[in-house]
CSV table of N, CA and C in Angstrom, one decimal:
chain,number,residue,atom,x,y,z
D,1,MET,N,16.1,12.5,-61.6
D,1,MET,CA,17.6,12.3,-61.4
D,1,MET,C,18.1,11.2,-62.4
D,2,LYS,N,17.2,10.6,-63.2
D,2,LYS,CA,17.6,9.6,-64.1
D,2,LYS,C,18.5,10.1,-65.2
D,3,ASN,N,18.3,11.5,-65.5
D,3,ASN,CA,19.1,12.1,-66.6
D,3,ASN,C,20.4,12.7,-66.1
D,4,LEU,N,20.8,12.4,-64.8
D,4,LEU,CA,22.1,12.9,-64.3
D,4,LEU,C,23.2,11.9,-64.8
D,5,THR,N,23.9,12.4,-65.8
D,5,THR,CA,24.9,11.6,-66.4
D,5,THR,C,26.3,11.9,-65.7
D,6,THR,N,27.2,11.1,-66.0
D,6,THR,CA,28.6,11.3,-65.5
D,6,THR,C,29.1,12.7,-66.0
D,7,LYS,N,28.8,13.0,-67.3
D,7,LYS,CA,29.2,14.3,-67.8
D,7,LYS,C,28.6,15.4,-67.1
D,8,LYS,N,27.3,15.3,-66.8
D,8,LYS,CA,26.6,16.4,-66.1
D,8,LYS,C,27.1,16.6,-64.7
D,9,LEU,N,27.4,15.4,-64.0
D,9,LEU,CA,27.9,15.5,-62.7
D,9,LEU,C,29.3,16.1,-62.7
D,10,THR,N,30.1,15.8,-63.7
D,10,THR,CA,31.4,16.4,-63.8
D,10,THR,C,31.3,18.0,-64.0
D,11,TYR,N,30.3,18.4,-64.8
D,11,TYR,CA,30.1,19.9,-65.0
D,11,TYR,C,29.6,20.5,-63.7
D,12,ILE,N,28.8,19.8,-62.9
D,12,ILE,CA,28.3,20.3,-61.7
D,12,ILE,C,29.5,20.6,-60.7
D,13,GLY,N,30.4,19.6,-60.7
D,13,GLY,CA,31.6,19.7,-59.9
D,13,GLY,C,32.5,20.8,-60.3
D,14,LEU,N,32.6,21.0,-61.7
D,14,LEU,CA,33.5,22.0,-62.2
D,14,LEU,C,32.9,23.4,-61.9
D,15,PHE,N,31.6,23.6,-62.1
D,15,PHE,CA,31.0,24.9,-61.8
D,15,PHE,C,30.9,25.2,-60.3
D,16,THR,N,30.8,24.1,-59.5
D,16,THR,CA,30.9,24.3,-58.0
D,16,THR,C,32.3,24.9,-57.7
D,17,ALA,N,33.3,24.2,-58.2
D,17,ALA,CA,34.7,24.7,-58.0
D,17,ALA,C,35.0,26.1,-58.5
D,18,LEU,N,34.4,26.4,-59.7
D,18,LEU,CA,34.6,27.7,-60.3
D,18,LEU,C,33.9,28.8,-59.4
D,19,ALA,N,32.7,28.5,-58.9
D,19,ALA,CA,32.0,29.5,-58.1
D,19,ALA,C,32.7,29.7,-56.8
D,20,PHE,N,33.3,28.6,-56.3
D,20,PHE,CA,34.1,28.7,-55.0
D,20,PHE,C,35.3,29.5,-55.2
D,21,LEU,N,36.2,29.1,-56.2
D,21,LEU,CA,37.5,29.8,-56.4
D,21,LEU,C,37.3,31.2,-56.9
D,22,SER,N,36.3,31.5,-57.7
D,22,SER,CA,36.2,32.9,-58.2
D,22,SER,C,35.8,33.9,-57.1
D,23,ASN,N,35.3,33.4,-56.0
D,23,ASN,CA,35.1,34.3,-54.8
D,23,ASN,C,36.4,34.9,-54.3
D,24,TYR,N,37.5,34.2,-54.5
D,24,TYR,CA,38.8,34.7,-54.1
D,24,TYR,C,39.3,35.8,-55.0
D,25,LEU,N,38.8,36.0,-56.1
D,25,LEU,CA,39.1,37.1,-57.0
D,25,LEU,C,38.3,38.3,-56.5
D,26,GLN,N,38.8,39.0,-55.6
D,26,GLN,CA,38.0,40.0,-54.9
D,26,GLN,C,38.8,41.2,-54.5
D,27,ILE,N,38.1,42.3,-54.4
D,27,ILE,CA,38.7,43.6,-53.9
D,27,ILE,C,38.0,43.9,-52.6
D,28,PRO,N,38.6,43.8,-51.4
D,28,PRO,CA,38.0,44.1,-50.2
D,28,PRO,C,37.7,45.6,-50.1
D,29,LEU,N,36.6,46.0,-49.5
D,29,LEU,CA,36.2,47.4,-49.4
D,29,LEU,C,35.8,47.6,-47.9
D,30,VAL,N,36.5,48.5,-47.3
D,30,VAL,CA,36.3,48.9,-45.9
D,30,VAL,C,35.4,50.1,-45.9
D,31,THR,N,34.3,50.0,-45.2
D,31,THR,CA,33.3,51.2,-45.1
D,31,THR,C,33.1,51.5,-43.6
D,32,PRO,N,32.5,52.6,-43.3
D,32,PRO,CA,32.2,52.9,-41.9
D,32,PRO,C,31.3,51.9,-41.2
D,33,LEU,N,30.5,51.2,-42.0
D,33,LEU,CA,29.6,50.3,-41.4
D,33,LEU,C,30.1,48.8,-41.5
D,34,GLY,N,31.3,48.6,-41.9
D,34,GLY,CA,31.8,47.3,-41.9
D,34,GLY,C,32.4,47.0,-43.3
D,35,ASN,N,32.9,45.8,-43.4
D,35,ASN,CA,33.6,45.4,-44.6
D,35,ASN,C,32.6,44.7,-45.6
D,36,THR,N,33.0,44.9,-46.9
D,36,THR,CA,32.3,44.3,-47.9
D,36,THR,C,33.3,44.0,-49.0
D,37,ARG,N,32.9,43.4,-50.1
D,37,ARG,CA,33.9,43.1,-51.1
D,37,ARG,C,33.3,43.1,-52.5
D,38,PHE,N,34.1,43.4,-53.5
D,38,PHE,CA,33.8,43.3,-54.9
D,38,PHE,C,34.4,42.0,-55.3
D,39,HIS,N,33.6,41.1,-56.0
D,39,HIS,CA,34.2,39.8,-56.4
D,39,HIS,C,33.6,39.3,-57.7
D,40,LEU,N,34.1,38.2,-58.2
D,40,LEU,CA,33.7,37.6,-59.5
D,40,LEU,C,32.9,36.3,-59.3
D,41,GLY,N,32.5,36.0,-58.0
D,41,GLY,CA,31.8,34.8,-57.8
D,41,GLY,C,30.4,34.6,-58.5
D,42,ASN,N,29.7,35.8,-58.6
D,42,ASN,CA,28.4,35.7,-59.3
D,42,ASN,C,28.5,35.3,-60.8
D,43,VAL,N,29.6,35.6,-61.4
D,43,VAL,CA,29.8,35.3,-62.8
D,43,VAL,C,29.6,33.8,-63.0
D,44,PHE,N,30.2,33.0,-62.2
D,44,PHE,CA,30.1,31.6,-62.3
D,44,PHE,C,28.8,31.0,-61.8
D,45,CYS,N,28.2,31.6,-60.9
D,45,CYS,CA,26.9,31.2,-60.5
D,45,CYS,C,25.9,31.4,-61.6
D,46,LEU,N,25.9,32.5,-62.3
D,46,LEU,CA,25.1,32.8,-63.4
D,46,LEU,C,25.4,31.8,-64.6
D,47,LEU,N,26.7,31.6,-64.8
D,47,LEU,CA,27.1,30.7,-65.9
D,47,LEU,C,26.6,29.2,-65.6
D,48,ALA,N,26.7,28.8,-64.3
D,48,ALA,CA,26.2,27.5,-64.0
D,48,ALA,C,24.7,27.3,-64.3
D,49,GLY,N,23.9,28.3,-64.0
D,49,GLY,CA,22.5,28.2,-64.3
D,49,GLY,C,22.2,28.2,-65.8
D,50,ILE,N,22.9,29.1,-66.5
D,50,ILE,CA,22.7,29.1,-68.0
D,50,ILE,C,23.2,27.9,-68.7
D,51,ILE,N,24.3,27.3,-68.3
D,51,ILE,CA,24.9,26.1,-68.9
D,51,ILE,C,24.2,24.9,-68.4
D,52,LEU,N,24.0,24.7,-67.1
D,52,LEU,CA,23.5,23.4,-66.6
D,52,LEU,C,22.0,23.4,-66.4
D,53,GLY,N,21.3,24.5,-66.5
D,53,GLY,CA,19.9,24.6,-66.2
D,53,GLY,C,19.6,24.9,-64.8
D,54,PRO,N,18.3,25.1,-64.4
D,54,PRO,CA,18.0,25.7,-63.1
D,54,PRO,C,18.3,24.8,-61.9
D,55,LEU,N,18.1,23.5,-62.0
D,55,LEU,CA,18.4,22.6,-60.8
D,55,LEU,C,19.9,22.4,-60.6
D,56,TYR,N,20.5,21.9,-61.6
D,56,TYR,CA,21.9,21.5,-61.5
D,56,TYR,C,22.8,22.8,-61.4
D,57,GLY,N,22.4,23.8,-62.2
D,57,GLY,CA,23.1,25.1,-62.1
D,57,GLY,C,23.0,25.8,-60.7
D,58,GLY,N,21.7,25.7,-60.2
D,58,GLY,CA,21.5,26.3,-58.9
D,58,GLY,C,22.3,25.5,-57.8
D,59,LEU,N,22.3,24.2,-57.9
D,59,LEU,CA,23.1,23.4,-57.0
D,59,LEU,C,24.6,23.8,-57.0
D,60,ALA,N,25.1,23.9,-58.2
D,60,ALA,CA,26.6,24.2,-58.4
D,60,ALA,C,26.9,25.6,-57.9
D,61,GLY,N,26.1,26.6,-58.3
D,61,GLY,CA,26.3,27.9,-57.8
D,61,GLY,C,26.1,28.1,-56.3
D,62,GLY,N,25.1,27.5,-55.8
D,62,GLY,CA,24.8,27.6,-54.3
D,62,GLY,C,25.9,26.9,-53.5
D,63,LEU,N,26.3,25.7,-53.9
D,63,LEU,CA,27.3,24.9,-53.2
D,63,LEU,C,28.7,25.7,-53.3
D,64,GLY,N,29.1,26.1,-54.4
D,64,GLY,CA,30.4,26.8,-54.6
D,64,GLY,C,30.5,28.0,-53.7
D,65,ALA,N,29.4,28.9,-53.7
D,65,ALA,CA,29.4,30.1,-52.9
D,65,ALA,C,29.3,29.8,-51.4
D,66,ALA,N,28.5,28.8,-51.0
D,66,ALA,CA,28.4,28.4,-49.6
D,66,ALA,C,29.7,27.8,-49.1
D,67,LEU,N,30.4,27.0,-49.9
D,67,LEU,CA,31.7,26.5,-49.5
D,67,LEU,C,32.7,27.6,-49.2
D,68,PHE,N,32.7,28.6,-50.1
D,68,PHE,CA,33.6,29.8,-49.8
D,68,PHE,C,33.3,30.3,-48.5
D,69,ASP,N,32.0,30.5,-48.1
D,69,ASP,CA,31.6,31.1,-46.8
D,69,ASP,C,32.1,30.2,-45.7
D,70,LEU,N,32.0,28.9,-45.9
D,70,LEU,CA,32.4,28.0,-44.8
D,70,LEU,C,33.9,28.0,-44.5
D,71,PHE,N,34.7,28.3,-45.5
D,71,PHE,CA,36.1,28.4,-45.3
D,71,PHE,C,36.6,29.7,-44.9
D,72,ASP,N,35.7,30.7,-44.7
D,72,ASP,CA,36.1,32.0,-44.3
D,72,ASP,C,35.4,32.4,-43.0
D,73,PRO,N,36.2,32.6,-41.9
D,73,PRO,CA,35.6,32.9,-40.6
D,73,PRO,C,34.7,34.2,-40.7
D,74,VAL,N,34.9,35.1,-41.6
D,74,VAL,CA,34.1,36.3,-41.7
D,74,VAL,C,32.7,36.0,-42.2
D,75,TYR,N,32.6,35.0,-43.1
D,75,TYR,CA,31.3,34.7,-43.7
D,75,TYR,C,30.7,33.4,-43.3
D,76,PHE,N,31.4,32.7,-42.4
D,76,PHE,CA,31.0,31.3,-42.0
D,76,PHE,C,29.5,31.2,-41.7
D,77,THR,N,29.0,32.1,-40.9
D,77,THR,CA,27.6,32.1,-40.5
D,77,THR,C,26.6,32.4,-41.6
D,78,SER,N,27.1,32.9,-42.7
D,78,SER,CA,26.2,33.3,-43.8
D,78,SER,C,26.0,32.1,-44.8
D,79,ALA,N,26.8,31.0,-44.6
D,79,ALA,CA,26.7,29.9,-45.6
D,79,ALA,C,25.3,29.4,-45.9
D,80,PRO,N,24.4,29.2,-45.0
D,80,PRO,CA,23.1,28.7,-45.3
D,80,PRO,C,22.3,29.7,-46.2
D,81,SER,N,22.3,31.0,-45.8
D,81,SER,CA,21.6,32.0,-46.7
D,81,SER,C,22.3,32.2,-48.0
D,82,THR,N,23.6,32.1,-48.0
D,82,THR,CA,24.4,32.2,-49.3
D,82,THR,C,24.0,31.1,-50.2
D,83,PHE,N,23.9,29.8,-49.7
D,83,PHE,CA,23.5,28.7,-50.5
D,83,PHE,C,22.1,29.0,-51.1
D,84,ILE,N,21.2,29.4,-50.3
D,84,ILE,CA,19.8,29.6,-50.8
D,84,ILE,C,19.8,30.7,-51.9
D,85,ASN,N,20.4,31.9,-51.5
D,85,ASN,CA,20.4,33.0,-52.4
D,85,ASN,C,21.1,32.7,-53.8
D,86,LYS,N,22.3,32.1,-53.7
D,86,LYS,CA,23.0,31.8,-54.9
D,86,LYS,C,22.3,30.7,-55.7
D,87,PHE,N,21.7,29.7,-55.0
D,87,PHE,CA,20.9,28.7,-55.7
D,87,PHE,C,19.8,29.4,-56.5
D,88,ILE,N,19.1,30.3,-55.9
D,88,ILE,CA,18.0,31.0,-56.5
D,88,ILE,C,18.5,31.8,-57.7
D,89,MET,N,19.6,32.5,-57.5
D,89,MET,CA,20.1,33.3,-58.6
D,89,MET,C,20.4,32.5,-59.8
D,90,ALA,N,21.2,31.4,-59.7
D,90,ALA,CA,21.5,30.5,-60.8
D,90,ALA,C,20.3,29.8,-61.3
D,91,ALA,N,19.4,29.4,-60.5
D,91,ALA,CA,18.2,28.7,-60.9
D,91,ALA,C,17.3,29.6,-61.8
D,92,ILE,N,17.2,30.9,-61.4
D,92,ILE,CA,16.4,31.8,-62.2
D,92,ILE,C,17.0,32.1,-63.5
D,93,ALA,N,18.3,32.3,-63.5
D,93,ALA,CA,19.1,32.5,-64.8
D,93,ALA,C,18.9,31.2,-65.7
D,94,GLY,N,19.0,30.1,-65.1
D,94,GLY,CA,18.9,28.8,-65.9
D,94,GLY,C,17.4,28.6,-66.4
D,95,TYR,N,16.5,28.9,-65.5
D,95,TYR,CA,15.1,28.7,-65.9
D,95,TYR,C,14.7,29.7,-67.1
D,96,ILE,N,15.1,30.9,-67.0
D,96,ILE,CA,14.7,31.9,-68.0
D,96,ILE,C,15.5,31.5,-69.3
D,97,PHE,N,16.7,31.1,-69.2
D,97,PHE,CA,17.4,30.8,-70.4
D,97,PHE,C,16.9,29.5,-71.1
D,98,HIS,N,16.6,28.5,-70.3
D,98,HIS,CA,16.1,27.2,-70.9
D,98,HIS,C,14.6,27.2,-71.1
D,99,LYS,N,13.9,28.1,-70.6
D,99,LYS,CA,12.4,28.1,-70.8
D,99,LYS,C,12.0,28.2,-72.2
D,100,LYS,N,12.7,29.0,-73.0
D,100,LYS,CA,12.3,29.2,-74.4
D,100,LYS,C,13.3,28.5,-75.2
D,101,SER,N,12.9,27.6,-76.0
D,101,SER,CA,13.8,26.8,-76.9
D,101,SER,C,14.1,27.7,-78.1
D,102,GLY,N,15.1,27.3,-78.8
D,102,GLY,CA,15.5,28.1,-80.0
D,102,GLY,C,17.0,28.4,-79.9
D,103,GLU,N,17.4,29.4,-80.7
D,103,GLU,CA,18.8,29.7,-80.8
D,103,GLU,C,19.3,30.4,-79.5
D,104,ASN,N,20.5,30.1,-79.2
D,104,ASN,CA,21.1,30.7,-78.0
D,104,ASN,C,21.6,32.1,-78.3
D,105,ASN,N,20.7,33.0,-78.4
D,105,ASN,CA,21.1,34.3,-78.8
D,105,ASN,C,21.6,35.1,-77.6
D,106,LYS,N,22.4,36.1,-77.9
D,106,LYS,CA,23.1,36.9,-76.8
D,106,LYS,C,22.1,37.7,-75.9
D,107,LEU,N,21.0,38.2,-76.5
D,107,LEU,CA,20.0,38.9,-75.7
D,107,LEU,C,19.4,38.0,-74.7
D,108,ARG,N,19.0,36.8,-75.1
D,108,ARG,CA,18.4,35.8,-74.1
D,108,ARG,C,19.4,35.5,-73.0
D,109,ILE,N,20.6,35.3,-73.3
D,109,ILE,CA,21.6,35.1,-72.3
D,109,ILE,C,21.7,36.2,-71.3
D,110,ALA,N,21.8,37.4,-71.9
D,110,ALA,CA,21.9,38.7,-71.0
D,110,ALA,C,20.7,38.8,-70.2
D,111,ILE,N,19.5,38.6,-70.7
D,111,ILE,CA,18.2,38.7,-70.0
D,111,ILE,C,18.2,37.7,-68.8
D,112,ALA,N,18.6,36.5,-69.1
D,112,ALA,CA,18.6,35.5,-68.1
D,112,ALA,C,19.6,35.8,-67.0
D,113,ALA,N,20.8,36.3,-67.4
D,113,ALA,CA,21.8,36.7,-66.4
D,113,ALA,C,21.3,37.9,-65.5
D,114,ALA,N,20.7,38.8,-66.2
D,114,ALA,CA,20.2,40.0,-65.5
D,114,ALA,C,19.1,39.7,-64.5
D,115,CYS,N,18.2,38.8,-64.9
D,115,CYS,CA,17.1,38.4,-64.0
D,115,CYS,C,17.6,37.6,-62.8
D,116,GLY,N,18.6,36.7,-63.0
D,116,GLY,CA,19.2,36.0,-61.9
D,116,GLY,C,19.9,36.9,-61.0
D,117,GLN,N,20.7,37.8,-61.5
D,117,GLN,CA,21.5,38.8,-60.7
D,117,GLN,C,20.6,39.7,-59.9
D,118,LEU,N,19.5,40.2,-60.6
D,118,LEU,CA,18.6,41.1,-59.9
D,118,LEU,C,17.9,40.4,-58.7
D,119,ALA,N,17.5,39.1,-58.9
D,119,ALA,CA,16.9,38.3,-57.8
D,119,ALA,C,17.9,38.2,-56.7
D,120,TYR,N,19.1,37.9,-57.0
D,120,TYR,CA,20.1,37.8,-55.9
D,120,TYR,C,20.3,39.1,-55.1
D,121,ILE,N,20.4,40.2,-55.8
D,121,ILE,CA,20.6,41.5,-55.2
D,121,ILE,C,19.4,41.8,-54.2
D,122,LEU,N,18.2,41.5,-54.7
D,122,LEU,CA,17.0,41.8,-53.9
D,122,LEU,C,17.0,40.8,-52.6
D,123,LEU,N,17.4,39.6,-52.8
D,123,LEU,CA,17.5,38.7,-51.7
D,123,LEU,C,18.5,39.1,-50.7
D,124,TYR,N,19.7,39.5,-51.2
D,124,TYR,CA,20.8,39.9,-50.4
D,124,TYR,C,20.5,41.2,-49.6
D,125,LEU,N,19.9,42.1,-50.2
D,125,LEU,CA,19.5,43.4,-49.5
D,125,LEU,C,18.4,43.1,-48.5
D,126,SER,N,17.4,42.2,-48.8
D,126,SER,CA,16.4,41.9,-47.9
D,126,SER,C,16.9,41.2,-46.7
D,127,LYS,N,17.9,40.3,-46.9
D,127,LYS,CA,18.6,39.6,-45.8
D,127,LYS,C,19.3,40.7,-44.9
D,128,THR,N,19.9,41.6,-45.5
D,128,THR,CA,20.6,42.7,-44.7
D,128,THR,C,19.6,43.5,-43.9
D,129,TYR,N,18.5,43.8,-44.5
D,129,TYR,CA,17.5,44.6,-43.8
D,129,TYR,C,16.9,43.8,-42.6
D,130,ILE,N,16.5,42.6,-42.8
D,130,ILE,CA,16.0,41.8,-41.7
D,130,ILE,C,17.0,41.6,-40.6
D,131,GLU,N,18.2,41.3,-41.0
D,131,GLU,CA,19.3,41.0,-40.0
D,131,GLU,C,19.6,42.3,-39.2
D,132,ASN,N,19.7,43.4,-39.9
D,132,ASN,CA,20.1,44.7,-39.2
D,132,ASN,C,18.9,45.2,-38.3
D,133,TYR,N,17.7,45.3,-38.9
D,133,TYR,CA,16.6,46.0,-38.3
D,133,TYR,C,15.9,45.1,-37.2
D,134,PHE,N,15.7,43.8,-37.6
D,134,PHE,CA,15.0,43.0,-36.7
D,134,PHE,C,15.8,42.2,-35.7
D,135,ILE,N,17.0,41.7,-36.1
D,135,ILE,CA,17.8,40.9,-35.3
D,135,ILE,C,18.8,41.7,-34.5
D,136,LEU,N,19.6,42.6,-35.2
D,136,LEU,CA,20.5,43.4,-34.5
D,136,LEU,C,19.9,44.7,-33.8
D,137,ASP,N,18.7,44.9,-34.1
D,137,ASP,CA,17.9,46.0,-33.6
D,137,ASP,C,18.5,47.4,-33.8
D,138,LEU,N,19.1,47.5,-35.1
D,138,LEU,CA,19.6,48.9,-35.5
D,138,LEU,C,18.4,49.7,-35.8
D,139,THR,N,18.7,51.0,-35.8
D,139,THR,CA,17.6,52.0,-36.3
D,139,THR,C,17.3,51.8,-37.8
D,140,ARG,N,16.2,52.2,-38.2
D,140,ARG,CA,15.8,52.1,-39.6
D,140,ARG,C,16.8,52.9,-40.4
D,141,GLU,N,17.3,54.1,-39.9
D,141,GLU,CA,18.2,54.9,-40.6
D,141,GLU,C,19.6,54.2,-40.8
D,142,ALA,N,20.1,53.6,-39.7
D,142,ALA,CA,21.4,52.9,-39.8
D,142,ALA,C,21.2,51.7,-40.8
D,143,THR,N,20.1,51.1,-40.7
D,143,THR,CA,19.9,49.9,-41.6
D,143,THR,C,19.9,50.4,-43.0
D,144,MET,N,19.2,51.5,-43.3
D,144,MET,CA,19.1,52.0,-44.7
D,144,MET,C,20.5,52.5,-45.2
D,145,VAL,N,21.3,53.0,-44.3
D,145,VAL,CA,22.6,53.5,-44.8
D,145,VAL,C,23.4,52.3,-45.2
D,146,GLU,N,23.4,51.2,-44.5
D,146,GLU,CA,24.1,50.0,-44.9
D,146,GLU,C,23.5,49.4,-46.2
D,147,ILE,N,22.2,49.4,-46.3
D,147,ILE,CA,21.6,48.9,-47.5
D,147,ILE,C,22.0,49.7,-48.7
D,148,VAL,N,22.1,51.0,-48.6
D,148,VAL,CA,22.5,51.8,-49.7
D,148,VAL,C,23.9,51.5,-50.1
D,149,GLN,N,24.8,51.4,-49.1
D,149,GLN,CA,26.2,51.1,-49.4
D,149,GLN,C,26.3,49.7,-50.1
D,150,LYS,N,25.6,48.7,-49.5
D,150,LYS,CA,25.7,47.4,-50.1
D,150,LYS,C,25.0,47.3,-51.5
D,151,ALA,N,24.0,48.1,-51.7
D,151,ALA,CA,23.3,48.2,-53.0
D,151,ALA,C,24.3,48.7,-54.0
D,152,GLY,N,25.0,49.7,-53.7
D,152,GLY,CA,26.0,50.3,-54.7
D,152,GLY,C,27.0,49.2,-55.1
D,153,VAL,N,27.6,48.5,-54.1
D,153,VAL,CA,28.6,47.5,-54.5
D,153,VAL,C,27.9,46.4,-55.2
D,154,SER,N,26.8,46.0,-54.8
D,154,SER,CA,26.1,44.8,-55.4
D,154,SER,C,25.6,45.1,-56.8
D,155,LEU,N,25.2,46.3,-57.1
D,155,LEU,CA,24.8,46.7,-58.4
D,155,LEU,C,26.0,46.8,-59.4
D,156,THR,N,27.1,47.3,-58.9
D,156,THR,CA,28.3,47.4,-59.7
D,156,THR,C,28.8,46.0,-60.0
D,157,ASN,N,28.9,45.1,-58.9
D,157,ASN,CA,29.2,43.7,-59.1
D,157,ASN,C,28.3,43.0,-60.0
D,158,GLY,N,27.0,43.3,-59.9
D,158,GLY,CA,26.0,42.7,-60.7
D,158,GLY,C,26.1,43.0,-62.2
D,159,VAL,N,26.4,44.3,-62.5
D,159,VAL,CA,26.5,44.7,-64.0
D,159,VAL,C,27.7,44.0,-64.6
D,160,ILE,N,28.8,44.0,-63.8
D,160,ILE,CA,30.0,43.3,-64.3
D,160,ILE,C,29.8,41.8,-64.5
D,161,SER,N,29.1,41.2,-63.5
D,161,SER,CA,28.8,39.8,-63.6
D,161,SER,C,27.9,39.4,-64.8
D,162,ILE,N,26.9,40.3,-65.1
D,162,ILE,CA,26.1,40.0,-66.2
D,162,ILE,C,26.9,40.1,-67.5
D,163,ILE,N,27.7,41.1,-67.6
D,163,ILE,CA,28.6,41.3,-68.8
D,163,ILE,C,29.5,40.1,-69.0
D,164,PHE,N,30.2,39.7,-68.0
D,164,PHE,CA,31.2,38.6,-68.1
D,164,PHE,C,30.4,37.3,-68.3
D,165,ALA,N,29.3,37.0,-67.6
D,165,ALA,CA,28.6,35.8,-67.8
D,165,ALA,C,28.1,35.7,-69.2
D,166,THR,N,27.6,36.8,-69.8
D,166,THR,CA,27.1,36.8,-71.2
D,166,THR,C,28.2,36.5,-72.2
D,167,ILE,N,29.3,37.1,-72.0
D,167,ILE,CA,30.4,36.9,-72.9
D,167,ILE,C,30.9,35.5,-72.8
D,168,LEU,N,31.1,35.0,-71.6
D,168,LEU,CA,31.6,33.6,-71.5
D,168,LEU,C,30.6,32.5,-71.9
D,169,ALA,N,29.3,32.8,-71.7
D,169,ALA,CA,28.3,31.8,-72.0
D,169,ALA,C,28.2,31.5,-73.5
D,170,ILE,N,28.5,32.5,-74.3
D,170,ILE,CA,28.3,32.3,-75.8
D,170,ILE,C,29.2,31.2,-76.3
D,171,PRO,N,30.5,31.2,-76.1
D,171,PRO,CA,31.2,30.0,-76.5
D,171,PRO,C,31.0,28.7,-75.7
D,172,LEU,N,30.7,28.9,-74.4
D,172,LEU,CA,30.5,27.7,-73.6
D,172,LEU,C,29.3,26.9,-74.0
D,173,LEU,N,28.2,27.6,-74.4
D,173,LEU,CA,27.0,26.9,-74.8
D,173,LEU,C,27.2,26.2,-76.1
D,174,LYS,N,28.1,26.6,-77.0
D,174,LYS,CA,28.4,25.9,-78.2
D,174,LYS,C,29.3,24.7,-77.9
D,175,ALA,N,30.1,24.8,-76.9
D,175,ALA,CA,31.1,23.7,-76.6
D,175,ALA,C,30.5,22.6,-75.7
D,176,VAL,N,29.5,23.0,-74.8
D,176,VAL,CA,29.0,22.0,-73.9
D,176,VAL,C,27.6,21.5,-74.3
D,177,LYS,N,27.5,20.3,-74.7
D,177,LYS,CA,26.2,19.6,-75.1
D,177,LYS,C,26.0,18.4,-74.2
D,178,PHE,N,24.7,18.3,-73.8
D,178,PHE,CA,24.4,17.2,-72.9
D,178,PHE,C,23.5,16.2,-73.6
D,179,GLU,N,22.9,16.5,-74.7
D,179,GLU,CA,22.0,15.5,-75.3
D,179,GLU,C,22.8,14.5,-76.1
C-alpha cells in the first residue's frame, strides 16, 4: 500500500464512478425466464484492470459494479457476488496486461480484455447454475435454458466490451502514467 499515491487513488475513484455510471447505459431485455440487460459496465471494469493493474483495477471495477447493484432493488442481493466477479474480471485483465513488460500493443490489450471478460462470463454463468439448480431447485433443463439465454447476452456484451475496452485503452495508456 506504500505505492498508493493521491494520483492512483484519484484514478481508482474515477474508474469506480465510471463502472457504476456505465451500468446505466443499458438496454433491458425481457425473456420468458426473467429480465436481463445489455450494458456497458464491463468496458470500464476491463479498462480499470488494464490501466490500474490487477489490485487497484479489480477494486475499482468491483466497487463500481457492486454499488450499481446496491442502488437497484432488482440487483441488490447480487452486490456481493457482483463485487467478487467484477473484481476478478478486472484483476485478470490487469494481471495479463501488466505481467509482460514492453510496448503497450493492441494485441496484448485485446488478449487481456478477452481473458478478463471470459473469466467473468464463466463466473456469472456458474453463479446462475448454482443459484437456479441448487438453491431455487429448478430442473436441470430449466436451469440450462436460462444459462443459454444469459450466455447469449453475456457473449454479445463481452465481445462489445472487449472491442470498446481495447479501443479506449490505447490512448488512455499513453495519457495515464503512474511512475
